[in-house]
């Protein structure tokens, strides 16, 4: 069973590979990478995973791993709750095999009782003169104009 949440996606075809982020929430997929957005639906039955995903370009960039910029991908695979491995093809280019691995991203929420320390700057404690830990800086001297 896949958990609802955010997943890192690694995808590949014989034409190339890439990474992105996807959200899986109650049967819906949404996500993106630097050049494409993803949307669609998924189903989970025990450890079996299936999805229909549309991919659309949103920014100029390198060619997609499919070739065309807009495709509909049908995927099937297996999952264990934190990872899903799936494969499939795009309707527009059925001869290109697509594989993807989705990895659940744990949200590291800060502890509820964590306190942020505020440090006040006491300028009286800063060094007044240069010591062995620092060296003098030479002022900027503009380059001399060429002689004509």
PDB file of C-alpha atoms in Angstrom:
ATOM      1  CA  UNK A   1       0.000   0.000   0.000  1.00  0.00           C
ATOM      2  CA  UNK A   2       1.398   3.425  -0.943  1.00  0.00           C
ATOM      3  CA  UNK A   3       1.236   6.216   1.598  1.00  0.00           C
ATOM      4  CA  UNK A   4      -0.297   9.530   0.589  1.00  0.00           C
ATOM      5  CA  UNK A   5       2.395  12.171   0.360  1.00  0.00           C
ATOM      6  CA  UNK A   6       5.316  13.563  -1.592  1.00  0.00           C
ATOM      7  CA  UNK A   7       7.597  11.303  -3.637  1.00  0.00           C
ATOM      8  CA  UNK A   8      10.857  11.778  -5.485  1.00  0.00           C
ATOM      9  CA  UNK A   9      10.470  10.328  -8.981  1.00  0.00           C
ATOM     10  CA  UNK A  10      13.267   8.860 -11.078  1.00  0.00           C
ATOM     11  CA  UNK A  11      12.144   8.019 -14.606  1.00  0.00           C
ATOM     12  CA  UNK A  12      13.882   6.607 -17.655  1.00  0.00           C
ATOM     13  CA  UNK A  13      13.419   5.476 -21.251  1.00  0.00           C
ATOM     14  CA  UNK A  14      16.004   4.381 -23.819  1.00  0.00           C
ATOM     15  CA  UNK A  15      16.067   8.070 -24.901  1.00  0.00           C
ATOM     16  CA  UNK A  16      17.097   9.430 -21.491  1.00  0.00           C
ATOM     17  CA  UNK A  17      16.275   9.814 -17.833  1.00  0.00           C
ATOM     18  CA  UNK A  18      15.226  12.487 -15.364  1.00  0.00           C
ATOM     19  CA  UNK A  19      13.925  13.264 -11.920  1.00  0.00           C
ATOM     20  CA  UNK A  20      10.951  15.134 -10.526  1.00  0.00           C
ATOM     21  CA  UNK A  21       8.612  15.419  -7.579  1.00  0.00           C
ATOM     22  CA  UNK A  22       5.090  13.984  -7.391  1.00  0.00           C
ATOM     23  CA  UNK A  23       2.303  14.108  -4.847  1.00  0.00           C
ATOM     24  CA  UNK A  24       0.117  11.039  -4.425  1.00  0.00           C
ATOM     25  CA  UNK A  25      -3.048  12.032  -2.596  1.00  0.00           C
ATOM     26  CA  UNK A  26      -6.200   9.878  -2.459  1.00  0.00           C
ATOM     27  CA  UNK A  27      -5.833   8.425  -5.963  1.00  0.00           C
ATOM     28  CA  UNK A  28      -4.611  11.618  -7.668  1.00  0.00           C
ATOM     29  CA  UNK A  29      -1.093  12.300  -8.992  1.00  0.00           C
ATOM     30  CA  UNK A  30       0.343  15.765  -9.502  1.00  0.00           C
ATOM     31  CA  UNK A  31       3.903  16.905  -9.885  1.00  0.00           C
ATOM     32  CA  UNK A  32       6.591  18.419 -12.017  1.00  0.00           C
ATOM     33  CA  UNK A  33      10.227  18.778 -12.890  1.00  0.00           C
ATOM     34  CA  UNK A  34      12.049  21.739 -14.412  1.00  0.00           C
ATOM     35  CA  UNK A  35      10.346  21.368 -17.814  1.00  0.00           C
ATOM     36  CA  UNK A  36       7.202  19.214 -17.476  1.00  0.00           C
ATOM     37  CA  UNK A  37       4.102  18.927 -15.309  1.00  0.00           C
ATOM     38  CA  UNK A  38       2.444  15.594 -14.485  1.00  0.00           C
ATOM     39  CA  UNK A  39      -1.129  14.854 -13.559  1.00  0.00           C
ATOM     40  CA  UNK A  40      -3.402  11.874 -13.427  1.00  0.00           C
ATOM     41  CA  UNK A  41      -4.746   9.123 -11.241  1.00  0.00           C
ATOM     42  CA  UNK A  42      -3.511   5.940  -9.611  1.00  0.00           C
ATOM     43  CA  UNK A  43      -4.890   2.826  -7.940  1.00  0.00           C
ATOM     44  CA  UNK A  44      -3.313   0.547  -5.379  1.00  0.00           C
ATOM     45  CA  UNK A  45      -4.480  -3.021  -4.762  1.00  0.00           C
ATOM     46  CA  UNK A  46      -2.377  -4.580  -1.994  1.00  0.00           C
ATOM     47  CA  UNK A  47       1.126  -4.329  -3.476  1.00  0.00           C
ATOM     48  CA  UNK A  48       0.089  -3.676  -7.082  1.00  0.00           C
ATOM     49  CA  UNK A  49       0.120  -0.161  -8.461  1.00  0.00           C
ATOM     50  CA  UNK A  50      -1.420   1.213 -11.675  1.00  0.00           C
ATOM     51  CA  UNK A  51      -1.600   4.775 -12.978  1.00  0.00           C
ATOM     52  CA  UNK A  52      -2.594   6.907 -15.925  1.00  0.00           C
ATOM     53  CA  UNK A  53      -0.426   9.988 -16.159  1.00  0.00           C
ATOM     54  CA  UNK A  54      -0.456  12.948 -18.533  1.00  0.00           C
ATOM     55  CA  UNK A  55       2.792  14.793 -19.157  1.00  0.00           C
ATOM     56  CA  UNK A  56       2.855  18.357 -20.538  1.00  0.00           C
ATOM     57  CA  UNK A  57       5.742  20.741 -21.175  1.00  0.00           C
ATOM     58  CA  UNK A  58       5.655  23.984 -19.171  1.00  0.00           C
ATOM     59  CA  UNK A  59       9.113  25.449 -19.963  1.00  0.00           C
ATOM     60  CA  UNK A  60      11.596  25.423 -22.827  1.00  0.00           C
ATOM     61  CA  UNK A  61      14.342  22.871 -22.404  1.00  0.00           C
ATOM     62  CA  UNK A  62      15.756  19.578 -23.589  1.00  0.00           C
ATOM     63  CA  UNK A  63      13.580  17.028 -25.394  1.00  0.00           C
ATOM     64  CA  UNK A  64      11.372  14.801 -23.265  1.00  0.00           C
ATOM     65  CA  UNK A  65      12.391  11.218 -22.543  1.00  0.00           C
ATOM     66  CA  UNK A  66       9.528  10.209 -24.866  1.00  0.00           C
ATOM     67  CA  UNK A  67      10.203  12.566 -27.765  1.00  0.00           C
ATOM     68  CA  UNK A  68       6.801  14.341 -27.924  1.00  0.00           C
ATOM     69  CA  UNK A  69       6.146  17.066 -25.325  1.00  0.00           C
ATOM     70  CA  UNK A  70       2.624  15.889 -24.466  1.00  0.00           C
ATOM     71  CA  UNK A  71       1.909  12.227 -23.738  1.00  0.00           C
ATOM     72  CA  UNK A  72      -0.431   9.973 -21.801  1.00  0.00           C
ATOM     73  CA  UNK A  73       1.398   7.189 -19.967  1.00  0.00           C
ATOM     74  CA  UNK A  74      -0.140   3.984 -18.583  1.00  0.00           C
ATOM     75  CA  UNK A  75       1.900   2.386 -15.801  1.00  0.00           C
ATOM     76  CA  UNK A  76       1.758  -0.793 -13.734  1.00  0.00           C
ATOM     77  CA  UNK A  77       4.058  -1.951 -10.990  1.00  0.00           C
ATOM     78  CA  UNK A  78       4.575  -2.969  -7.398  1.00  0.00           C
ATOM     79  CA  UNK A  79       4.844  -0.963  -4.192  1.00  0.00           C
ATOM     80  CA  UNK A  80       5.696  -1.525  -0.560  1.00  0.00           C
ATOM     81  CA  UNK A  81       4.331   1.623   1.079  1.00  0.00           C
ATOM     82  CA  UNK A  82       7.444   3.761   0.663  1.00  0.00           C
ATOM     83  CA  UNK A  83       8.669   2.810  -2.827  1.00  0.00           C
ATOM     84  CA  UNK A  84       6.886   2.044  -6.083  1.00  0.00           C
ATOM     85  CA  UNK A  85       8.566   0.566  -9.165  1.00  0.00           C
ATOM     86  CA  UNK A  86       6.519   0.708 -12.333  1.00  0.00           C
ATOM     87  CA  UNK A  87       6.781   0.546 -16.101  1.00  0.00           C
ATOM     88  CA  UNK A  88       4.599   1.225 -19.083  1.00  0.00           C
ATOM     89  CA  UNK A  89       4.301   3.072 -22.359  1.00  0.00           C
ATOM     90  CA  UNK A  90       2.944   6.323 -23.694  1.00  0.00           C
ATOM     91  CA  UNK A  91      -0.038   6.136 -26.025  1.00  0.00           C
ATOM     92  CA  UNK A  92       1.724   8.487 -28.475  1.00  0.00           C
ATOM     93  CA  UNK A  93       4.936   6.376 -28.669  1.00  0.00           C
ATOM     94  CA  UNK A  94       3.987   2.803 -27.676  1.00  0.00           C
ATOM     95  CA  UNK A  95       7.323   1.327 -28.783  1.00  0.00           C
ATOM     96  CA  UNK A  96       9.270   3.240 -26.069  1.00  0.00           C
ATOM     97  CA  UNK A  97       9.321   1.511 -22.680  1.00  0.00           C
ATOM     98  CA  UNK A  98       9.031   3.872 -19.696  1.00  0.00           C
ATOM     99  CA  UNK A  99      10.214   2.951 -16.195  1.00  0.00           C
ATOM    100  CA  UNK A 100       9.827   4.938 -12.981  1.00  0.00           C
ATOM    101  CA  UNK A 101      10.769   4.596  -9.339  1.00  0.00           C
ATOM    102  CA  UNK A 102       8.888   6.634  -6.741  1.00  0.00           C
ATOM    103  CA  UNK A 103      10.493   7.078  -3.327  1.00  0.00           C
ATOM    104  CA  UNK A 104       8.509   8.464  -0.403  1.00  0.00           C
ATOM    105  CA  UNK A 105      10.019  11.575   1.166  1.00  0.00           C
ATOM    106  CA  UNK A 106       9.780  11.731   4.952  1.00  0.00           C
ATOM    107  CA  UNK A 107       8.778  15.159   6.167  1.00  0.00           C
ATOM    108  CA  UNK A 108      11.124  16.013   8.992  1.00  0.00           C
ATOM    109  CA  UNK A 109       8.916  18.255  11.091  1.00  0.00           C
ATOM    110  CA  UNK A 110      10.696  20.161  13.845  1.00  0.00           C
ATOM    111  CA  UNK A 111      10.033  19.005  17.384  1.00  0.00           C
ATOM    112  CA  UNK A 112       7.055  20.764  18.949  1.00  0.00           C
ATOM    113  CA  UNK A 113       9.066  21.934  21.958  1.00  0.00           C
ATOM    114  CA  UNK A 114      12.101  23.147  19.975  1.00  0.00           C
ATOM    115  CA  UNK A 115      13.042  26.709  20.780  1.00  0.00           C
ATOM    116  CA  UNK A 116      14.940  29.056  18.503  1.00  0.00           C
ATOM    117  CA  UNK A 117      17.761  30.820  20.293  1.00  0.00           C
ATOM    118  CA  UNK A 118      18.067  34.534  19.753  1.00  0.00           C
ATOM    119  CA  UNK A 119      21.624  35.758  19.966  1.00  0.00           C
ATOM    120  CA  UNK A 120      22.116  39.449  20.625  1.00  0.00           C
ATOM    121  CA  UNK A 121      25.138  41.104  19.104  1.00  0.00           C
ATOM    122  CA  UNK A 122      27.341  42.872  21.632  1.00  0.00           C
ATOM    123  CA  UNK A 123      29.565  45.171  19.566  1.00  0.00           C
ATOM    124  CA  UNK A 124      31.664  45.972  22.648  1.00  0.00           C
ATOM    125  CA  UNK A 125      33.032  42.423  22.463  1.00  0.00           C
ATOM    126  CA  UNK A 126      34.264  42.773  18.859  1.00  0.00           C
ATOM    127  CA  UNK A 127      38.011  43.408  18.371  1.00  0.00           C
ATOM    128  CA  UNK A 128      38.945  47.084  18.127  1.00  0.00           C
ATOM    129  CA  UNK A 129      42.247  46.579  16.327  1.00  0.00           C
ATOM    130  CA  UNK A 130      43.629  44.013  13.972  1.00  0.00           C
ATOM    131  CA  UNK A 131      45.156  41.003  15.606  1.00  0.00           C
ATOM    132  CA  UNK A 132      46.952  37.938  14.288  1.00  0.00           C
ATOM    133  CA  UNK A 133      43.674  36.431  13.040  1.00  0.00           C
ATOM    134  CA  UNK A 134      43.056  39.077  10.408  1.00  0.00           C
ATOM    135  CA  UNK A 135      45.092  41.178   8.033  1.00  0.00           C
ATOM    136  CA  UNK A 136      44.647  44.688   6.718  1.00  0.00           C
ATOM    137  CA  UNK A 137      42.794  45.137   3.471  1.00  0.00           C
ATOM    138  CA  UNK A 138      44.242  47.357   0.809  1.00  0.00           C
ATOM    139  CA  UNK A 139      41.850  49.942  -0.559  1.00  0.00           C
ATOM    140  CA  UNK A 140      40.712  49.518  -4.138  1.00  0.00           C
ATOM    141  CA  UNK A 141      42.925  51.358  -6.596  1.00  0.00           C
ATOM    142  CA  UNK A 142      41.359  51.908 -10.039  1.00  0.00           C
ATOM    143  CA  UNK A 143      43.498  50.859 -13.009  1.00  0.00           C
ATOM    144  CA  UNK A 144      45.551  53.528 -14.647  1.00  0.00           C
ATOM    145  CA  UNK A 145      44.218  54.906 -17.897  1.00  0.00           C
ATOM    146  CA  UNK A 146      46.247  53.876 -20.967  1.00  0.00           C
ATOM    147  CA  UNK A 147      48.491  56.536 -22.395  1.00  0.00           C
ATOM    148  CA  UNK A 148      47.539  57.784 -25.790  1.00  0.00           C
TER     149      UNK A 148
END
